[in-house]
Amino acid sequence: MKAGETVLASANTRLDIAQDPRAAMILRSGESDRIDGLIKHGQKMVEVGYLAGARAYFKRAVEAGSGEAAVLLGATYDPAFIEKMGAQGIKPDLNEARSWYERAKQLGIADADAKLAELAQEWPDNRTPAHEIQEHASDSAAQGAQPVVVPADSSSSGKDEWVGFSTDVNIQKAPSPSAETLRIAQKGEKLRVMGRESKWVEVTDPATSETGWVYSRFTEPAQSPPQ
């Protein structure tokens, strides 16, 4: 392991991608066993949350002609998969995810089109490189710009809006998958809604006054906790 790389021992996620039978036709002779071994090692790295190691194994398998490994490699950059893992400190890369899914499509993997469609639907800014997103966020912060936030709706009774979480989810510093992760909200936790922007929800923890953003896909309406 290289210095500075982080192992997320708490992660326990496995990637299962169905391979199109046509993909096997383009594998070089004698490579199947080696590819299977590389993919298995990559899966083990994913299960312990060591995505840097997983990517290295999957990339070697792709170089040997595996379309299945290309899908698996793309998923390690996919914001939705990283969010599902609850991986802290790992930034998604929309361009890398799309690039490897397209490589999988070229290698005959039927699932690749669905992955590309989901990426485009859930993350419509996926044509913007991750470093440009980060630079834009930095420029906006330097200029004092703030996201346009629609205040949360309140009922006629004056009660606040709350959300819970269907899974562990990252709370981001800004409404972007590339923003800094503040912490992980646990499944079942309830937070107060402060506002919304596009598909993001601004939430706060009244106990600590900590405020951040979560992707709306992973939220669900919740009752306010008892006083």
Coordinates of C-alpha atoms in Angstrom, one line a residue:
M1 CA 0.0 0.0 0.0
K2 CA 1.3 3.5 -0.9
A3 CA 1.7 6.2 1.7
G4 CA -1.4 8.3 2.1
E5 CA -3.8 5.7 0.8
T6 CA -6.7 4.9 3.1
V7 CA -8.2 1.5 3.9
L8 CA -11.9 1.6 4.9
A9 CA -12.1 -1.6 6.9
S10 CA -15.8 -1.1 7.7
A11 CA -16.9 -1.3 4.1
N12 CA -18.5 -4.6 3.1
T13 CA -19.7 -4.2 -0.5
R14 CA -19.5 -6.6 -3.4
L15 CA -19.9 -5.7 -7.0
D16 CA -21.8 -8.3 -9.1
I17 CA -22.0 -7.6 -12.8
A18 CA -23.4 -10.0 -15.3
Q19 CA -21.1 -10.6 -18.2
D20 CA -22.4 -10.7 -21.8
P21 CA -21.3 -14.1 -23.2
R22 CA -20.0 -12.3 -26.3
A23 CA -17.3 -10.7 -24.2
A24 CA -15.5 -14.0 -23.7
M25 CA -14.9 -14.2 -27.5
I26 CA -12.4 -11.3 -27.4
L27 CA -10.3 -12.5 -24.5
R28 CA -6.8 -13.6 -25.5
S29 CA -6.1 -17.3 -25.3
G30 CA -5.1 -18.5 -21.9
E31 CA -6.1 -15.3 -20.2
S32 CA -9.4 -16.4 -18.6
D33 CA -7.9 -17.9 -15.5
R34 CA -5.7 -14.9 -14.9
I35 CA -8.5 -12.5 -15.4
D36 CA -10.7 -14.4 -13.0
G37 CA -8.0 -14.2 -10.4
L38 CA -7.5 -10.5 -10.9
I39 CA -11.2 -9.8 -10.6
K40 CA -11.4 -11.9 -7.4
H41 CA -8.5 -10.0 -5.9
G42 CA -10.2 -6.7 -6.9
Q43 CA -13.4 -7.8 -5.3
K44 CA -11.6 -8.5 -2.0
M45 CA -10.1 -5.0 -2.1
V46 CA -13.6 -3.6 -2.6
E47 CA -14.9 -5.6 0.3
V48 CA -12.4 -4.0 2.7
G49 CA -12.9 -0.6 1.2
Y50 CA -9.5 -0.3 -0.5
L51 CA -10.6 1.1 -3.8
A52 CA -7.1 2.1 -5.0
G53 CA -6.0 -1.5 -4.8
A54 CA -9.2 -2.7 -6.4
R55 CA -8.7 -0.4 -9.3
A56 CA -5.2 -1.7 -10.0
Y57 CA -6.5 -5.3 -10.2
F58 CA -9.5 -4.4 -12.3
K59 CA -7.4 -2.3 -14.7
R60 CA -5.0 -5.2 -15.3
A61 CA -8.0 -7.4 -16.1
V62 CA -9.3 -4.8 -18.5
E63 CA -5.9 -4.7 -20.2
A64 CA -6.2 -8.4 -20.7
G65 CA -9.5 -8.0 -22.5
S66 CA -12.1 -8.3 -19.7
G67 CA -15.3 -6.2 -20.2
E68 CA -16.6 -7.3 -16.9
A69 CA -13.6 -5.8 -15.2
A70 CA -14.2 -2.5 -17.0
V71 CA -17.7 -2.3 -15.5
L72 CA -16.3 -3.1 -12.1
L73 CA -13.6 -0.5 -12.5
G74 CA -16.1 2.2 -13.6
A75 CA -18.1 1.5 -10.5
T76 CA -15.2 2.3 -8.2
Y77 CA -15.4 5.9 -9.6
D78 CA -19.2 6.1 -9.8
P79 CA -20.7 8.5 -7.2
A80 CA -23.8 6.3 -6.6
F81 CA -21.6 3.3 -5.8
I82 CA -19.2 5.3 -3.5
E83 CA -22.3 6.8 -1.8
K84 CA -23.7 3.3 -1.3
M85 CA -20.5 2.1 0.3
G86 CA -20.5 5.0 2.7
A87 CA -16.8 5.5 1.7
Q88 CA -15.3 8.4 3.6
G89 CA -12.5 10.4 2.0
I90 CA -12.9 8.9 -1.5
K91 CA -13.9 11.3 -4.2
P92 CA -15.9 10.1 -7.2
D93 CA -14.9 10.9 -10.8
L94 CA -17.7 11.1 -13.2
N95 CA -15.5 11.2 -16.3
E96 CA -13.5 8.1 -15.2
A97 CA -16.7 6.2 -14.5
R98 CA -18.2 7.0 -17.8
S99 CA -15.0 6.2 -19.7
W100 CA -14.7 2.7 -18.2
Y101 CA -18.4 2.0 -18.7
E102 CA -17.9 3.0 -22.4
R103 CA -14.9 0.7 -22.5
A104 CA -17.0 -2.1 -21.2
K105 CA -19.6 -1.4 -23.9
Q106 CA -16.9 -1.7 -26.5
L107 CA -15.9 -5.1 -25.0
G108 CA -19.4 -6.4 -25.4
I109 CA -20.9 -6.0 -21.9
A110 CA -24.7 -5.7 -22.1
D111 CA -25.0 -4.0 -18.7
A112 CA -22.7 -1.1 -19.8
D113 CA -25.5 0.8 -21.6
A114 CA -27.7 0.7 -18.4
K115 CA -24.8 2.0 -16.3
L116 CA -24.2 4.9 -18.7
A117 CA -27.9 5.7 -18.8
E118 CA -28.1 5.7 -15.0
L119 CA -25.0 7.8 -14.7
A120 CA -26.4 10.4 -17.0
Q121 CA -29.8 10.4 -15.3
E122 CA -28.7 10.6 -11.7
W123 CA -25.7 12.8 -12.3
P124 CA -26.6 15.1 -15.2
D125 CA -23.3 17.1 -14.8
N126 CA -21.3 13.9 -15.6
R127 CA -19.8 15.6 -18.7
T128 CA -18.0 18.0 -16.4
P129 CA -14.6 16.7 -15.3
A130 CA -14.3 16.3 -11.5
H131 CA -11.3 18.7 -11.3
E132 CA -13.4 21.4 -13.1
I133 CA -16.2 20.9 -10.5
Q134 CA -13.7 21.3 -7.7
E135 CA -12.1 24.4 -9.3
H136 CA -15.6 26.0 -9.8
A137 CA -16.5 25.3 -6.2
S138 CA -13.2 26.9 -5.0
D139 CA -13.7 29.9 -7.3
S140 CA -17.2 30.3 -6.0
A141 CA -16.0 30.1 -2.4
A142 CA -13.3 32.7 -3.0
Q143 CA -15.8 35.1 -4.5
G144 CA -18.2 34.5 -1.6
A145 CA -20.8 32.9 -3.9
Q146 CA -23.5 30.7 -2.3
P147 CA -25.6 28.0 -3.8
V148 CA -29.2 29.0 -4.7
V149 CA -31.1 27.3 -1.9
V150 CA -34.9 26.9 -1.9
P151 CA -36.0 27.0 1.8
A152 CA -37.7 23.9 3.1
D153 CA -41.5 23.9 3.2
S154 CA -43.2 24.1 6.5
S155 CA -46.7 22.9 7.1
S156 CA -49.4 25.2 8.3
S157 CA -48.9 23.9 11.8
G158 CA -45.3 25.3 11.7
K159 CA -43.6 22.0 12.1
D160 CA -40.2 21.6 10.6
E161 CA -39.4 19.2 7.8
W162 CA -37.2 16.2 8.6
V163 CA -35.6 13.4 6.6
G164 CA -34.3 10.0 7.4
F165 CA -31.9 7.8 5.4
S166 CA -32.5 4.5 3.7
T167 CA -28.8 3.7 3.9
D168 CA -25.6 5.1 5.3
V169 CA -24.9 8.3 3.3
N170 CA -22.2 10.9 3.0
I171 CA -23.0 14.4 4.2
Q172 CA -21.1 16.7 1.8
K173 CA -19.9 20.3 2.4
A174 CA -21.6 21.5 -0.8
P175 CA -24.2 20.1 -3.2
S176 CA -21.8 18.2 -5.4
P177 CA -20.5 14.6 -5.4
S178 CA -17.0 16.0 -5.5
A179 CA -17.4 18.2 -2.4
E180 CA -15.6 17.4 0.9
T181 CA -17.3 14.7 3.0
L182 CA -18.1 16.1 6.4
R183 CA -19.3 12.8 8.0
I184 CA -21.5 9.8 7.3
A185 CA -25.1 9.9 8.4
Q186 CA -26.2 6.5 9.6
K187 CA -29.2 4.6 8.4
G188 CA -32.2 5.5 10.5
E189 CA -30.7 8.9 11.6
K190 CA -33.0 11.9 11.3
L191 CA -31.9 15.4 10.4
R192 CA -33.8 18.7 9.9
V193 CA -34.2 20.0 6.3
M194 CA -32.9 23.5 5.7
G195 CA -33.3 23.8 2.0
R196 CA -33.0 22.1 -1.4
E197 CA -31.0 22.6 -4.6
S198 CA -31.7 20.5 -7.6
K199 CA -31.4 16.8 -6.4
W200 CA -29.6 17.8 -3.1
V201 CA -31.1 18.4 0.3
E202 CA -29.4 20.7 2.9
V203 CA -29.7 19.2 6.4
T204 CA -28.7 20.1 9.9
D205 CA -28.3 18.3 13.1
P206 CA -30.0 20.5 15.8
A207 CA -27.9 18.8 18.5
T208 CA -24.6 20.0 17.0
S209 CA -25.7 22.7 14.5
E210 CA -23.7 20.9 11.9
T211 CA -25.0 21.6 8.4
G212 CA -24.3 19.8 5.1
W213 CA -25.8 18.4 1.9
V214 CA -27.1 14.9 1.1
Y215 CA -28.3 13.5 -2.2
S216 CA -32.1 13.3 -2.2
R217 CA -32.1 9.8 -3.7
F218 CA -31.0 8.4 -0.3
T219 CA -33.5 10.4 1.8
E220 CA -37.0 9.6 2.9
P221 CA -39.6 11.7 4.8
A222 CA -39.4 11.4 8.6
Q223 CA -41.2 12.6 11.7
S224 CA -39.4 15.0 14.0
P225 CA -37.8 13.1 16.9
P226 CA -39.5 13.4 20.3
Q227 CA -38.5 16.3 22.4

